[in-house]
Coordinates of C-alpha atoms in Angstrom, one line a residue:
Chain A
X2 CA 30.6 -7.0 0.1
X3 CA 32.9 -7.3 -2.6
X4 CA 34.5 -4.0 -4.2
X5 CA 33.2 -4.9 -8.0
X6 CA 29.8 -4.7 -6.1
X7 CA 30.2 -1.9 -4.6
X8 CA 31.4 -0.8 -7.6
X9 CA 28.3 -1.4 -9.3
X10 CA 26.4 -0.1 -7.2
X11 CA 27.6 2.8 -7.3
X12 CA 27.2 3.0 -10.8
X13 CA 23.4 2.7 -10.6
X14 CA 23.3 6.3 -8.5
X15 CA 22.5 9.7 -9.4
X16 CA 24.1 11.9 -7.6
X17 CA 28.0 11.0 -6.2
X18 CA 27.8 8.4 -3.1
X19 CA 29.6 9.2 -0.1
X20 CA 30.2 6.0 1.5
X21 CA 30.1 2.3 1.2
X22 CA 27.0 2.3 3.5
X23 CA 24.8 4.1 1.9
X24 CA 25.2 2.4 -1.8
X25 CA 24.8 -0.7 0.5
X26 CA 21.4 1.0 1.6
X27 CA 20.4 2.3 -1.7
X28 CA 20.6 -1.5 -2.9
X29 CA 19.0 -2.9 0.2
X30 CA 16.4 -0.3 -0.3
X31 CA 15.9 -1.5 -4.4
X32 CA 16.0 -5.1 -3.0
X33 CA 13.4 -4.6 -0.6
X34 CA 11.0 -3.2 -3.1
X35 CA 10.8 -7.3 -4.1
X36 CA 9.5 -8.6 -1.2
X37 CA 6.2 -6.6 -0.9
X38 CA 5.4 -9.6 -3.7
X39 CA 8.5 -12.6 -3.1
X40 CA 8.0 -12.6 0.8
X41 CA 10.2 -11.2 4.3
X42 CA 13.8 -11.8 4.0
X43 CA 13.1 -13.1 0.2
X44 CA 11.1 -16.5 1.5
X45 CA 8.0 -16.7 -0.3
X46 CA 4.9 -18.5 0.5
X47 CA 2.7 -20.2 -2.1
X48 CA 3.3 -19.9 -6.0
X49 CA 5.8 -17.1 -6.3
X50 CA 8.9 -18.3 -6.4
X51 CA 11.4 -17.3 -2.9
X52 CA 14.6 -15.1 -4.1
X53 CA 16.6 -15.8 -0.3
X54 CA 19.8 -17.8 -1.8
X55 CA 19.5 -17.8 -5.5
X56 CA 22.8 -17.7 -6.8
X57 CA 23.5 -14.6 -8.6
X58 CA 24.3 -15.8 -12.3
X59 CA 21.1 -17.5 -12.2
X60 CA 19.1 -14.2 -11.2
X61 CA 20.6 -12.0 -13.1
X62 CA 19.9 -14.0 -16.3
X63 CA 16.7 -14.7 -15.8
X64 CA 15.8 -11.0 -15.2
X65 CA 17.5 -10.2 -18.7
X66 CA 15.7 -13.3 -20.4
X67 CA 12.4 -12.0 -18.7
X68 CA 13.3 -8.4 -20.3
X69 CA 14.0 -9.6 -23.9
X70 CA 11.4 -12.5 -23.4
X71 CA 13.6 -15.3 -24.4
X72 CA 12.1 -16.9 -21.0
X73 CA 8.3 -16.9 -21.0
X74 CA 6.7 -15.0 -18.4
X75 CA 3.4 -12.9 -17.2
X76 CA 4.2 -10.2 -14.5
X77 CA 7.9 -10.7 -14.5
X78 CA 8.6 -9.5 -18.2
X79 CA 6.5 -6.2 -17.3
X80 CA 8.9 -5.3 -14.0
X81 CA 12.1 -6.5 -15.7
X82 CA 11.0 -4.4 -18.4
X83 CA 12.1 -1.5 -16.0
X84 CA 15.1 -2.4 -14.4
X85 CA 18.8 -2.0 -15.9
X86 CA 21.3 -4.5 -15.9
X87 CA 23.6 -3.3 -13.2
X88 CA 20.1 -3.0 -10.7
X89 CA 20.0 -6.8 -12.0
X90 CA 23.6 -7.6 -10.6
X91 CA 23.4 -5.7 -7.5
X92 CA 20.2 -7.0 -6.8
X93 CA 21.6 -10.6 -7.7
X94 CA 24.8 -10.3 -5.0
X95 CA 22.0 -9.3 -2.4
X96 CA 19.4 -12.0 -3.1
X97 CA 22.1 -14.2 -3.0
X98 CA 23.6 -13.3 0.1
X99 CA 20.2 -13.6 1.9
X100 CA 19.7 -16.8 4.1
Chain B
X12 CA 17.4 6.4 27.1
X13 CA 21.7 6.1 26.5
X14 CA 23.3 5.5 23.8
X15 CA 24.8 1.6 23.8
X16 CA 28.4 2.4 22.6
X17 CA 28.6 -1.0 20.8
X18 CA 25.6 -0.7 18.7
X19 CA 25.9 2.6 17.8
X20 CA 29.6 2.0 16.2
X21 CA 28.1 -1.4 15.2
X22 CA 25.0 0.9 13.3
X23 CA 26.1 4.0 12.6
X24 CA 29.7 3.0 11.1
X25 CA 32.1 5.9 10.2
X26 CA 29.1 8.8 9.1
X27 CA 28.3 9.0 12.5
X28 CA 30.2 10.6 13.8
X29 CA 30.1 13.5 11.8
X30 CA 26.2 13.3 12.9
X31 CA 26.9 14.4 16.6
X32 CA 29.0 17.4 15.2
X33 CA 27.0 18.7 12.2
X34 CA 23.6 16.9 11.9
X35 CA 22.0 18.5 14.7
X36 CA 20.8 21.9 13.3
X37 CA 19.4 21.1 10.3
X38 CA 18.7 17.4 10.8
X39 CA 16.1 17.8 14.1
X40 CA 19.5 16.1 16.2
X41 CA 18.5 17.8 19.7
X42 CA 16.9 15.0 21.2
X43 CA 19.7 12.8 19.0
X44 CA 22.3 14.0 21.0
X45 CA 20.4 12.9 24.2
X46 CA 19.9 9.5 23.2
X47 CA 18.5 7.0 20.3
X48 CA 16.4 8.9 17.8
X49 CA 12.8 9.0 18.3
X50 CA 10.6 7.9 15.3
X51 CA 6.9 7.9 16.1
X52 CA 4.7 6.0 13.1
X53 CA 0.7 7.0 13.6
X54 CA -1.2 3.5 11.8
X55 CA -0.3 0.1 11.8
X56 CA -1.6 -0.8 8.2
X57 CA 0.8 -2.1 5.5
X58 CA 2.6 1.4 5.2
X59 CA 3.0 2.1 8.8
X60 CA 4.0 -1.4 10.3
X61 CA 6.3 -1.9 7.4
X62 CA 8.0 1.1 7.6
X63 CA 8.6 0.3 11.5
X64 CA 10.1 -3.1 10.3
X65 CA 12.2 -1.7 8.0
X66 CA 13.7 1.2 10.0
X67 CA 14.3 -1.0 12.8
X68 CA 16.5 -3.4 10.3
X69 CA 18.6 -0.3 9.0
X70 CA 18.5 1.6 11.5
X71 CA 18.6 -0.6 14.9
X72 CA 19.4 2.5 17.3
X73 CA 16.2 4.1 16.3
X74 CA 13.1 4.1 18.8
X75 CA 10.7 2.9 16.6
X76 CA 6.7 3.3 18.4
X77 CA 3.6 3.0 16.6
X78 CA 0.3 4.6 17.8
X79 CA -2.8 2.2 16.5
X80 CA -5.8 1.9 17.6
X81 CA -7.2 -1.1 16.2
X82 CA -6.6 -4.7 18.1
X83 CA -5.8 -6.4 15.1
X84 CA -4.7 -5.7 11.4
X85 CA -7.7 -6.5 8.6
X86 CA -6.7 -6.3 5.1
X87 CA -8.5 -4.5 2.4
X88 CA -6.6 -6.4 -0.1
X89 CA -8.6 -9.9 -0.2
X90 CA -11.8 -8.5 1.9
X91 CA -13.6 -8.1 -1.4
X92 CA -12.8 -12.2 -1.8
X93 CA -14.6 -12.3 1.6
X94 CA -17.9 -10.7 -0.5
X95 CA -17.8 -13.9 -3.1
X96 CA -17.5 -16.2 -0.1
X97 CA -13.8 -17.3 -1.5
X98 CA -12.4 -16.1 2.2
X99 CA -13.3 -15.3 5.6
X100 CA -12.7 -13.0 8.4
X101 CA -10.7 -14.8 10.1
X102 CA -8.6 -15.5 6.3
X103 CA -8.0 -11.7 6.6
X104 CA -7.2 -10.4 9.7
X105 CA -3.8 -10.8 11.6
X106 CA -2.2 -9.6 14.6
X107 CA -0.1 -7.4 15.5
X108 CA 2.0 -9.9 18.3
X109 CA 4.9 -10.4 16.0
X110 CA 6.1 -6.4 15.7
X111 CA 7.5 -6.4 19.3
X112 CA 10.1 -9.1 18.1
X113 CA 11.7 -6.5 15.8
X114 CA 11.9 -4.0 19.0
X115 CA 8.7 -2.0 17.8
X116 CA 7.0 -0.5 20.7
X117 CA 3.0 -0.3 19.9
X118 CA 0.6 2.0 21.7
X119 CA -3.0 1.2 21.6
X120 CA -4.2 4.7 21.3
X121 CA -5.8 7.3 19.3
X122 CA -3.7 10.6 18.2
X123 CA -6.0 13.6 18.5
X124 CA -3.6 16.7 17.7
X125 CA 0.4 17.1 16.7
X126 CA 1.9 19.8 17.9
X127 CA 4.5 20.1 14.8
X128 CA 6.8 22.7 16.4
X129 CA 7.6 20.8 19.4
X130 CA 7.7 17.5 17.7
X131 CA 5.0 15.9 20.2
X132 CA 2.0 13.9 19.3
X133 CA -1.2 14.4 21.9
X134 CA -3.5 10.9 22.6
X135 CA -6.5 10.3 23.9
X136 CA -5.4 9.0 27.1
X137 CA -3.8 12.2 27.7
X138 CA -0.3 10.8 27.5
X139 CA 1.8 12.2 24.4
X140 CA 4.8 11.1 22.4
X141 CA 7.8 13.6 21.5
X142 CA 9.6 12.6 18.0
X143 CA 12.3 13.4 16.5
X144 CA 10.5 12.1 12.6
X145 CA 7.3 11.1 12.7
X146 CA 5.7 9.2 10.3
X147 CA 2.1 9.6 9.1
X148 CA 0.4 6.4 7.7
X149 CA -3.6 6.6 8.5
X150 CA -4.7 5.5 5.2
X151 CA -8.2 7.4 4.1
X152 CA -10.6 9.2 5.3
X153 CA -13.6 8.4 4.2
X154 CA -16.5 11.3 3.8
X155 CA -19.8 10.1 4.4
X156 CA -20.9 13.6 5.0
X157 CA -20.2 14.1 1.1
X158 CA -23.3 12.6 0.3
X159 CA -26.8 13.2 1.6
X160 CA -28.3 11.1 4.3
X161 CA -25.5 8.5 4.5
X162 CA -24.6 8.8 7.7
X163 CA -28.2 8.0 9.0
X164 CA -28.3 5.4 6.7
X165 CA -25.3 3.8 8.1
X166 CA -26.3 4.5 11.4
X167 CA -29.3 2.4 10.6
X168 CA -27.1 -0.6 8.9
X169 CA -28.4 0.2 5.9
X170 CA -25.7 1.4 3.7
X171 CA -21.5 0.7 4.3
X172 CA -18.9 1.1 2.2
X173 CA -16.7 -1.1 3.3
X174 CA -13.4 0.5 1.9
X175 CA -12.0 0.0 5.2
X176 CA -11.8 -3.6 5.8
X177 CA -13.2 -4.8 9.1
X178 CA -16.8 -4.9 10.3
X179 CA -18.4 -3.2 7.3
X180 CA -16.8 -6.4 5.5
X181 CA -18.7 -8.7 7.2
X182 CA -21.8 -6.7 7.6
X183 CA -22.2 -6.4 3.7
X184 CA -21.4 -10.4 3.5
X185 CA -24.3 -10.7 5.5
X186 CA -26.3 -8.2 3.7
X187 CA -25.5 -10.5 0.4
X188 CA -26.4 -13.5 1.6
X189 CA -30.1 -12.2 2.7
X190 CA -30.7 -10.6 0.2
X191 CA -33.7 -12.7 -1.9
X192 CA -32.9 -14.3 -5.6
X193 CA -33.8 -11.4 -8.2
X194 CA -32.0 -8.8 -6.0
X195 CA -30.4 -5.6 -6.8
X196 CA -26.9 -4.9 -5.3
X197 CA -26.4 -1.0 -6.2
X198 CA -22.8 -0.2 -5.5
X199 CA -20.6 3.2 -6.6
X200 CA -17.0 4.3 -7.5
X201 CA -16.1 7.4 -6.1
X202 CA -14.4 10.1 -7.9
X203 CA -10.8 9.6 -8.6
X204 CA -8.3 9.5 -6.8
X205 CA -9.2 7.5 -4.7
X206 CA -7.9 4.4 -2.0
X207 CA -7.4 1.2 -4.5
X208 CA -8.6 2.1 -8.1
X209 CA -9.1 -1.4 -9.1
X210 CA -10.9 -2.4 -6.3
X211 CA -15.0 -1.4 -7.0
X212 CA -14.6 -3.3 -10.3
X213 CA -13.1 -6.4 -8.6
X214 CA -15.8 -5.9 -6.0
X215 CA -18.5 -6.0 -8.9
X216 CA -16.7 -9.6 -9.7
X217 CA -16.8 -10.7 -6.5
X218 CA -20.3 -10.2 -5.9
X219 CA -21.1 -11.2 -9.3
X220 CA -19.6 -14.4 -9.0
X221 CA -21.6 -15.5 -5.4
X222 CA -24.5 -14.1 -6.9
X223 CA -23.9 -16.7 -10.1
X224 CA -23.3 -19.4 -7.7
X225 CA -26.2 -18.5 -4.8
X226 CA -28.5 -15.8 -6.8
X227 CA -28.6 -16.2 -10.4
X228 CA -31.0 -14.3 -11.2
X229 CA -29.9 -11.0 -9.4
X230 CA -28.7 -7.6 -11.0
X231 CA -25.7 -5.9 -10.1
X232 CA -25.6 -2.0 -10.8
X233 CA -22.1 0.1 -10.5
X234 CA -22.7 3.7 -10.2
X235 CA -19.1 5.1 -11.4
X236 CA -18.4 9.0 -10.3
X237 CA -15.8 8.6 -13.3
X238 CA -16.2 8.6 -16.7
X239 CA -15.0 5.3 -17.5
X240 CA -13.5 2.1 -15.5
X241 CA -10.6 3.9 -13.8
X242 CA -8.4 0.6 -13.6
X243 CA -7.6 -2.4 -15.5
X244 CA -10.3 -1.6 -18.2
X245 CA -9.7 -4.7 -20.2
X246 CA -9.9 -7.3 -17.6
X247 CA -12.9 -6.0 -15.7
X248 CA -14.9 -5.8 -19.4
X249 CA -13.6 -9.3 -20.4
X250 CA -14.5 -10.9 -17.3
X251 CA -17.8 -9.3 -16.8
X252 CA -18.8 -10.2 -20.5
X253 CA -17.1 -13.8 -20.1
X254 CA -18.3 -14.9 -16.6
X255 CA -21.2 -13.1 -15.5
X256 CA -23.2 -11.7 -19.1
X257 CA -26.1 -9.2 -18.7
X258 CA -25.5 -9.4 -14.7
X259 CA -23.5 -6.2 -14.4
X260 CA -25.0 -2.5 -15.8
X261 CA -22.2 -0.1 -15.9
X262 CA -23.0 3.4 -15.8
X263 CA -20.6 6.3 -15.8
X264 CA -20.8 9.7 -14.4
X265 CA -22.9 8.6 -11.9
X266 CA -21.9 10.1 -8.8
X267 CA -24.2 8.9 -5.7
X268 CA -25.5 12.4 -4.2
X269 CA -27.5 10.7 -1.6
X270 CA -29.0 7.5 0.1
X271 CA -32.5 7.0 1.6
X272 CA -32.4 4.4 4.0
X273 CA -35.5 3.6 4.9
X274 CA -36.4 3.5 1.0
X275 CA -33.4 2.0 0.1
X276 CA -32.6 3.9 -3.1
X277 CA -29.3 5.9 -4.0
X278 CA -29.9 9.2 -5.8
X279 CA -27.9 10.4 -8.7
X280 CA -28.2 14.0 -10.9
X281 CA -30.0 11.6 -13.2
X282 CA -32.4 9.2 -11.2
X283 CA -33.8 7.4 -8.2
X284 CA -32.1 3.7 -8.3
X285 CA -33.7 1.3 -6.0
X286 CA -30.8 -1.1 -4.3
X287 CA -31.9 -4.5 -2.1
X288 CA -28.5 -3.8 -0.7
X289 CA -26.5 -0.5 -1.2
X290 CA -22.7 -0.3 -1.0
X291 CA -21.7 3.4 -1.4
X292 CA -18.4 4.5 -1.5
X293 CA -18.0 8.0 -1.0
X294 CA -14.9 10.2 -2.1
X295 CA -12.1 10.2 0.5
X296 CA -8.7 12.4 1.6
X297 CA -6.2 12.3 3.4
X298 CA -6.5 10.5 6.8
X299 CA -7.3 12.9 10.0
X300 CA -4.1 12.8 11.3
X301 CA -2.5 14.6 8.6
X302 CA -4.8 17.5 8.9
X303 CA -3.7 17.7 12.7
X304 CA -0.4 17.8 11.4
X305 CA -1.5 20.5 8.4
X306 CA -0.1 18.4 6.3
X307 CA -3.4 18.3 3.7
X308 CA -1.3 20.3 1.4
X309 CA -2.6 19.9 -2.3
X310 CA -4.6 22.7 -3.8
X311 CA -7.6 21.4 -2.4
X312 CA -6.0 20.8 0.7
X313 CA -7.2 17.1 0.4
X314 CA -3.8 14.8 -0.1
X315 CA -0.9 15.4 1.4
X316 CA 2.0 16.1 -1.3
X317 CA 5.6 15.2 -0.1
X318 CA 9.0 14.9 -1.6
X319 CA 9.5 11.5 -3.1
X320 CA 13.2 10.6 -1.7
X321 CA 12.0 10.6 1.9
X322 CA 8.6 11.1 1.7
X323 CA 8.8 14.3 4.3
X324 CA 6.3 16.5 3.7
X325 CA 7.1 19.1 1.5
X326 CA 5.7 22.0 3.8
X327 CA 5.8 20.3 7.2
X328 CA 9.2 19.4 8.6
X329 CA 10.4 16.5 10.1
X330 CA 6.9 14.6 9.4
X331 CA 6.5 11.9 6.5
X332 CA 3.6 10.6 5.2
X333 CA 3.3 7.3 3.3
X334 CA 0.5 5.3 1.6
X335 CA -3.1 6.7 0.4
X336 CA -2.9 9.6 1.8
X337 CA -0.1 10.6 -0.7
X338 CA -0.5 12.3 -3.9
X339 CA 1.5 11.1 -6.3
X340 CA 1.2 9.4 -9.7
X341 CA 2.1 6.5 -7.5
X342 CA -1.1 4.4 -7.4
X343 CA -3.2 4.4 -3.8
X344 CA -2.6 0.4 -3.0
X345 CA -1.6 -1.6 -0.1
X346 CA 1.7 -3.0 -1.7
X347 CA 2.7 0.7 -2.7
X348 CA 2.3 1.8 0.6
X349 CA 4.8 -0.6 1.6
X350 CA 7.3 0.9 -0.7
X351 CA 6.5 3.8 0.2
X352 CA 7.2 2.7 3.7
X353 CA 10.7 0.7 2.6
X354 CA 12.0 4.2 0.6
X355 CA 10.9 6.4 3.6
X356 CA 12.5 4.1 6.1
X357 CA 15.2 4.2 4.2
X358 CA 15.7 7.9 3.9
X359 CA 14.8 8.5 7.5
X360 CA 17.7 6.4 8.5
X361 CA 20.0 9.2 6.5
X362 CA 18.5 12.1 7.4
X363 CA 19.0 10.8 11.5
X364 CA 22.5 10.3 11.0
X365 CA 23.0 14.1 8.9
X366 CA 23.1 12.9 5.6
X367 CA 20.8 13.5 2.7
X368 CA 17.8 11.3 2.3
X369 CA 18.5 8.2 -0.1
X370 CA 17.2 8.9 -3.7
X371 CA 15.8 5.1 -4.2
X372 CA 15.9 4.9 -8.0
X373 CA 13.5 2.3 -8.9
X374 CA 10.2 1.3 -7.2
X375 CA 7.7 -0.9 -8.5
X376 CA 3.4 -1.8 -8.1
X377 CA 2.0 -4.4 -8.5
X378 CA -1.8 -5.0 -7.6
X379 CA -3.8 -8.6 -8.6
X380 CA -7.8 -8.4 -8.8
X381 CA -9.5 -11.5 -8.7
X382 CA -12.0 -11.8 -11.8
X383 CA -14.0 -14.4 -10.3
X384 CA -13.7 -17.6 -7.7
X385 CA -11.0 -19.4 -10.1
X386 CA -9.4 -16.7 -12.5
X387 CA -7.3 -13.1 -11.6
X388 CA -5.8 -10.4 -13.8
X389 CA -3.1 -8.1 -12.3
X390 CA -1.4 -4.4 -13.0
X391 CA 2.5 -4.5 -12.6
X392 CA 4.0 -0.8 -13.5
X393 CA 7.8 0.0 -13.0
X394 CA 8.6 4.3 -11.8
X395 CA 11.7 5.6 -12.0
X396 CA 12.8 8.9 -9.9
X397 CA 13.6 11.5 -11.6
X398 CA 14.2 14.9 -9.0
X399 CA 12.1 17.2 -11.3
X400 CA 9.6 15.0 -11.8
X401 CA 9.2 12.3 -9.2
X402 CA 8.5 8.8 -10.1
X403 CA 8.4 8.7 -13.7
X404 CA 6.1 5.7 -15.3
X405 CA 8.3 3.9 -17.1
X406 CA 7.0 1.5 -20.7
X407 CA 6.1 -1.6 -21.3
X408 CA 4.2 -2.3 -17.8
X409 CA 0.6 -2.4 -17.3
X410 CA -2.7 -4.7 -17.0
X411 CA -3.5 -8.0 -18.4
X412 CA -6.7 -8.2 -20.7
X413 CA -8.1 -11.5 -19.3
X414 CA -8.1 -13.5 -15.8
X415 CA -6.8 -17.1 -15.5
X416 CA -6.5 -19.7 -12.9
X417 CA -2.1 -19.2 -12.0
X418 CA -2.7 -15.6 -11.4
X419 CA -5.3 -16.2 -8.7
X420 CA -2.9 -18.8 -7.0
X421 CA 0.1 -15.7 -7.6
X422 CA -2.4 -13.7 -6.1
X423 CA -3.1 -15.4 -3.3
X424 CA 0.7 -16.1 -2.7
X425 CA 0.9 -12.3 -3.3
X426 CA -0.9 -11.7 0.1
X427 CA 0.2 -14.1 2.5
X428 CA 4.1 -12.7 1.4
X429 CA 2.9 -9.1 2.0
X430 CA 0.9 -9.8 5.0
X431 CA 4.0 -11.4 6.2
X432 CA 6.5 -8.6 4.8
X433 CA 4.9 -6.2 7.0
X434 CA 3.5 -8.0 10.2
X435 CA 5.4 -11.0 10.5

C-alpha cells in the first residue's frame, strides 16, 4: 500500500491507530460492507455493477457525483449520501487493488 | 494443533508478538498460547457463515468451526417470491459444500448448553467444542406458545408462519394454490421488533400478486400487532393501491391472540376472523442458543444487547452475537447480519492477537422488497459509530415511494451477490 493511503486512512479513524495493519483492516472492513450488495471479492452478478478493478479516479468520482447528484442515481445517491470523501479514496485504492 | 511458524509471521505481522507476552490475561490467550485460536460460530445463516468467511480471510491462523444443523442453507430473503410463484425452492436454497474451501470446519449438530466459564459448547451427540470466542448467530426464535392454540394448529398443518424459510415455505405455497377463487388469506405482523420489518408487507404483495394472476377474486387480510406499517410505508400503500385495489384490508393493532384450527379463524381483542389459509407470525427473541449462553440481556431479557465495535456481548465475555438476535437500532435483515458478521470478524481478529477491537466507522443496509412479479422498492440507510451512542442513523437515506421494473432486476442481483458473499 502506498504511504498517502495509508495516510488517508488513518485520517478516517477515531481513536489513534497503532499500526499499518490495522488501518489496513479498518479499510478492508469498510470495503467489505460493499459486497453484501456488489458480490465476493467485488464481482457482481446480474445488474449491479462489479467494483473488483475499477480504477480509483473513476470510483471515487462517481461516489462524489452520486453524493451531490450530478450523476443520476437510485440507491447509490442515498449510501454516498453517508460516506466522506477520504472513505471514498480509501475505498477507491482497495476496489482497485482487487482482482 | 502447532503453530505453523510461516503463517503466523506471514498473519500476525509485527503485533504479534506482543500477543504471546501480554494478550493472554485479558484477551482469553490460554488456549492461544497452545496453538491457533479457537473460534466456534453456532448457525450457518448469512451472519454466521459470513462471519466464518471473513475471519478466515483476516485472520488465516484462526480455527474457524461452525455448528449447524440444517443440510442446506434456505434464504428468507426471496422465499416470499416463492409465495407469488416468481421463485422456487430449489431458486432459494444452497449448500453449504463451498465453506470447507476457505478452511471452515462444519459440524452438523445441534448446541444444547454453553458452559461460558470454561469456554465449551455441549452438542447433542455428546461431543463438545472448547473456544477461545465464540460466536452466536441463530437468528430468531419464534414463540408459537405466545398465542393460543397455535401449536396444535401447526401440528395439524393448519397454520405456519413461515418466517424461517424452509418447509413452512413451501407448505404455505401449497396452501395458496388450493385454496378456492374467493378465498381469504388472513396473515399477521407481529409486534416490533421483529426478524425483517419489511417483510409481512412484501409478503401481502406477493400473495396479492398470484392471487391477481390465479385468484382474482380473493381477499387478503393483514392483522398488524403495530400501529401502523412498520417499514417502507410509502411503497407498500402505493403498490397495494396501484396493483392490487380493494384486495388488501389493513388493520392495525391487531395482535393474533389465538388460532382455531379446526375452525380456521384467528382471534384478535376485537373479533373472530375467518382465514381459508392462516399465516400467523408470532412475536420472536433471541435465538435459544443465546439463552444457554445468558446472553438474553435486554430489560426483558428477550434480545441480546452487545457492544457495537465487536459485537461481544456486553455482559457475557468472550461470546459475540450477530444478526436478529441483536438489539440495536440496526435493522433485523439478512444483509445486516452480514455486516454484522464482517465488523465482528473483524474485531475478533484484534482482540485474538491483544489489541483493541476495530471501531468500523461506517456500516450500511440495504433491504429490496418486491412490490409485485415485475416492480421492487428498496430501504438503503447509512449508520455511523459513535462510542456513546452506537450506530448513529445518518440523513438523507431511506425508502423509495413506488416500485419499478430495474429495482427488481437490482434486487434479484442483490441476492445471488449475497448468497454468494456468504456461502460461495
Amino acid at each position: 500500500m502506498h504511504k498517502k493511503s495509508i495516510l488517508l486512512i488513518a485520517g478516517l479513524s477515531f481513536a489513534a491507530l497503532g499500526t499499518a495493519h490495522a488501518a489496513d483492516l479498518r479499510t478492508q472492513a469498510i470495503s467489505a460492507t460493499c459486497l453484501s450488495c456488489h458480490g465476493p471479492n467485488g464481482k457482481s452478478g446480474g445488474a449491479i455493477p462489479s467494483l473488483a478493478g475499477l480504477e480509483k479516479g473513476y470510483f471515487v468520482q462517481a461516489m462524489k457525483d452520486f453524493k451531490s447528484g450530478a450523476r443520476p442515481a437510485s440507491i447509490m445517491k442515498k449510501h454516498a449520501a453517508g460516506y466522506t470523501d477520504a472513505e471514498f479514496e480509501a475505498m477507491g485504492a482497495y476496489f482497485a487493488s482487487l482482482k | 494443533m502447532t503453530i505453523n511458524r510461516r503463517d503466523f509471521l506471514k498473519v500476525s505481522g509485527a503485533g504479534a508478538a506482543s500477543t504471546l507476552i501480554t494478550g493472554c490475561a485479558s484477551q482469553g490467550g490460554a488456549s492461544a498460547m497452545k496453538g491457533n485460536p479457537k473460534v466456534v460460530i453456532v448457525g450457518a445463516g448469512f451472519g454466521g457463515a459470513t462471519c466464518a468467511k471473513y475471519l478466515r480471510k483476516w485472520g488465516p491462523n484462526i480455527e474457524v468451526t461452525i455448528v449447524e444443523p440444517n443440510d442446506n442453507f434456505v434464504s428468507c430473503p426471496i422465499s416470499n417470491w416463492v409465495l407469488a410463484g416468481m421463485k422456487s425452492m430449489n431458486d432459494i436454497t444452497h449448500g453449504y459444500g463451498n465453506l470447507s474451501k476457505h478452511g471452515i470446519k462444519m459440524v452438523k449438530d445441534y448446541v444444547v448448553g454453553v458452559d461460558t466459564g470454561k469456554r465449551e459448547v455441549k452438542l447433542k451427540s455428546g461431543s463438545s467444542l472448547s473456544y477461545d470466542r465464540l460466536v452466536l448467530a441463530p437468528g430468531v426464535e419464534v414463540l408459537t406458545d405466545s398465542v393460543g392454540g397455535y401449536k396444535e394448529a401447526e401440528a395439524a398443518g393448519k397454520v405456519v408462519h413461515a418466517w424461517k424459510a424452509g418447509p413452512q415455505t413451501a407448505h404455505l405455497r401449497k396452501q395458496l394454490e388450493a385454496m378456492p377463487d374467493g378465498g381469504v388469506f388472513v396473515m399477521s405482523v407481529p409486534t416490533a421488533p421483529y426478524r425483517c420489518p419489511p417483510g409481512p408487507y412484501e409478503r401481502a404483495c406477493m400473495v396479492a400478486s398470484y392471487f391477481k394472476k390465479a385468484k382474482p377474486k380473493s381477499k387478503i387480510i393483514l392483522l398488524d400487532g403495530n400501529p401502523d406499517i412498520a417499514s417502507k410505508k410509502g411503497l407498500f400503500m402505493w403498490a397495494w393501491n396501484t396493483h392490487y385495489p380493494g384486495m388488501i384490508e389493513y388493520r392495525a393493532n391487531n395482535a393474533p391472540r389465538a388460532v382455531d384450527g379446526n375452525k380456521m379463524i384467528v382471534s384478535t381483542e376485537f373479533d373472530d376472523v375467518k382465514a381459508d389459509v392462516m399465516n400467523v407470525v408470532p412475536k420472536q427473541r433471541a435465538g435459544e442458543v443465546c439463552g444457554m449462553a445468558g446472553a438474553r440481556n435486554d430489560s426483558a431479557g428477550v434480545w441480546c444487547t452487545v457492544k457495537l465495535d465487536s459485537f461481544e456481548s456486553t455482559t457475557v465475555p468472550n461470546v459475540h452475537i450477530i444478526g436478529d438476535s441483536v438489539l440495536s437500532n440496526l435493522p433485523k435483515s439478512g444483509h445486516m447480519a452480514t455486516n454484522h458478521a464482517k465488523i465482528a470478524a473483524a474485531s475478533i481478529v484484534e482482540m485474538l492477537a491483544g489489541r483493541p477491537p476495530i471501531s468500523v466507522p461506517v456500516v450500511a443496509n440495504t433491504c429490496y422488497s418486491a412490490t409485485s412479479d415485475t416492480t421492487a422498492g428498496y430501504v438503503a440507510n447509512v449508520f455511523r459509530f459513535d462510542k456513546e451512542k452506537g450506530y448513529v442513523t445518518q440523513p438523507d437515506g431511506g425508502a423509495t415511494g413506488q416500485g419499478d421494473e430495474i429495482n427488481l432486476a437490482y434486487a434479484e442481483s442483490w441476492a445471488q451477490n449475497i448468497w454468494a458473499e456468504a456461502l460461495s
